[in-house]
Amino acid sequence: MVEGGSRRECIKNTANYFNSRDRLLVSMKTIGNEKLSKASQSIMNAVDNQLRNNDPPEAREAYERLISQGFNDAEARQLIGSAISCETIMVLHHKKPFDLSRYVSSLNNLPDLPV
């Protein structure tokens, strides 16, 4: 069991989260599957870089915590990607400056998805 529901529910919620983020990207004039795929790949590249460079260290801590809670590698990375996506949306769509403390808070709250 994962906090806040079953592991399957959490994964389903993550998929729904990414779908809603994709719809928002489309509304931001990111049109076409190729561009959406590139956006998703960019987010996953950011996850890889953060884990490899341990910057911020909270990304690695979140990853290790998620693994210990029973998520596999891909699931843990996708959840971290959701936190990156949320912060990216805040910057691009809401015109807010990047906020490390807001991002770290999102990481610390995983597997609960950022709002």
mmCIF file of N, CA, C and O in Angstrom, residues 2 17 23 25-26 33 36 40 42 47-48 53 56 67 79 94 100 106:
data_model
loop_
_atom_site.group_PDB
_atom_site.id
_atom_site.type_symbol
_atom_site.label_atom_id
_atom_site.label_comp_id
_atom_site.label_asym_id
_atom_site.label_seq_id
_atom_site.Cartn_x
_atom_site.Cartn_y
_atom_site.Cartn_z
ATOM 1 N N VAL A 2 0.503 2.208 -0.776
ATOM 2 C CA VAL A 2 1.182 3.489 -0.840
ATOM 3 C C VAL A 2 0.302 4.495 -0.126
ATOM 4 O O VAL A 2 -0.916 4.445 -0.227
ATOM 5 N N TYR A 17 -2.247 12.955 -14.325
ATOM 6 C CA TYR A 17 -1.525 14.211 -14.115
ATOM 7 C C TYR A 17 -0.750 14.590 -15.371
ATOM 8 O O TYR A 17 -0.825 15.712 -15.849
ATOM 9 N N ARG A 23 -2.271 18.472 -21.924
ATOM 10 C CA ARG A 23 -3.340 19.339 -22.432
ATOM 11 C C ARG A 23 -3.006 20.804 -22.201
ATOM 12 O O ARG A 23 -3.263 21.654 -23.053
ATOM 13 N N LEU A 25 0.009 22.073 -22.017
ATOM 14 C CA LEU A 25 1.056 22.419 -22.976
ATOM 15 C C LEU A 25 0.454 22.699 -24.348
ATOM 16 O O LEU A 25 0.877 23.620 -25.044
ATOM 17 N N VAL A 26 -0.544 21.912 -24.740
ATOM 18 C CA VAL A 26 -1.216 22.152 -26.018
ATOM 19 C C VAL A 26 -1.870 23.527 -25.995
ATOM 20 O O VAL A 26 -1.774 24.288 -26.948
ATOM 21 N N ASN A 33 2.141 16.076 -31.675
ATOM 22 C CA ASN A 33 2.662 15.009 -30.829
ATOM 23 C C ASN A 33 4.175 15.051 -30.714
ATOM 24 O O ASN A 33 4.722 14.719 -29.676
ATOM 25 N N LEU A 36 5.072 17.547 -28.024
ATOM 26 C CA LEU A 36 4.707 17.016 -26.716
ATOM 27 C C LEU A 36 5.691 15.937 -26.293
ATOM 28 O O LEU A 36 6.099 15.880 -25.138
ATOM 29 N N SER A 40 8.060 15.967 -22.960
ATOM 30 C CA SER A 40 8.126 14.867 -21.995
ATOM 31 C C SER A 40 9.554 14.342 -21.872
ATOM 32 O O SER A 40 10.029 14.070 -20.766
ATOM 33 N N SER A 42 12.279 16.033 -22.439
ATOM 34 C CA SER A 42 13.066 17.058 -21.748
ATOM 35 C C SER A 42 12.885 16.961 -20.239
ATOM 36 O O SER A 42 13.842 17.107 -19.474
ATOM 37 N N VAL A 47 15.087 14.978 -14.960
ATOM 38 C CA VAL A 47 15.094 14.020 -13.841
ATOM 39 C C VAL A 47 16.429 13.292 -13.808
ATOM 40 O O VAL A 47 17.085 13.208 -12.758
ATOM 41 N N ASP A 48 16.862 12.768 -14.950
ATOM 42 C CA ASP A 48 18.139 12.047 -15.022
ATOM 43 C C ASP A 48 19.295 12.926 -14.554
ATOM 44 O O ASP A 48 20.143 12.482 -13.772
ATOM 45 N N ASN A 53 23.522 14.251 -10.852
ATOM 46 C CA ASN A 53 24.344 15.315 -10.262
ATOM 47 C C ASN A 53 24.015 15.588 -8.795
ATOM 48 O O ASN A 53 24.666 16.423 -8.175
ATOM 49 N N PRO A 56 18.988 19.197 -7.274
ATOM 50 C CA PRO A 56 19.104 19.355 -5.822
ATOM 51 C C PRO A 56 19.138 17.981 -5.139
ATOM 52 O O PRO A 56 18.593 17.011 -5.662
ATOM 53 N N ILE A 67 11.455 4.557 -4.014
ATOM 54 C CA ILE A 67 11.900 3.176 -4.224
ATOM 55 C C ILE A 67 11.632 2.353 -2.962
ATOM 56 O O ILE A 67 11.120 1.240 -3.034
ATOM 57 N N LEU A 79 7.257 10.188 -11.188
ATOM 58 C CA LEU A 79 6.732 11.026 -10.116
ATOM 59 C C LEU A 79 7.595 12.275 -9.919
ATOM 60 O O LEU A 79 7.070 13.377 -9.737
ATOM 61 N N HIS A 94 2.201 30.545 -15.607
ATOM 62 C CA HIS A 94 1.778 31.515 -14.600
ATOM 63 C C HIS A 94 2.755 32.674 -14.428
ATOM 64 O O HIS A 94 2.528 33.558 -13.608
ATOM 65 N N LEU A 100 12.833 27.334 -5.768
ATOM 66 C CA LEU A 100 13.424 26.078 -5.320
ATOM 67 C C LEU A 100 12.663 25.499 -4.131
ATOM 68 O O LEU A 100 12.434 24.294 -4.076
ATOM 69 N N SER A 106 7.301 20.079 -3.387
ATOM 70 C CA SER A 106 6.649 19.095 -4.262
ATOM 71 C C SER A 106 7.354 17.744 -4.186
ATOM 72 O O SER A 106 6.712 16.696 -4.110
#
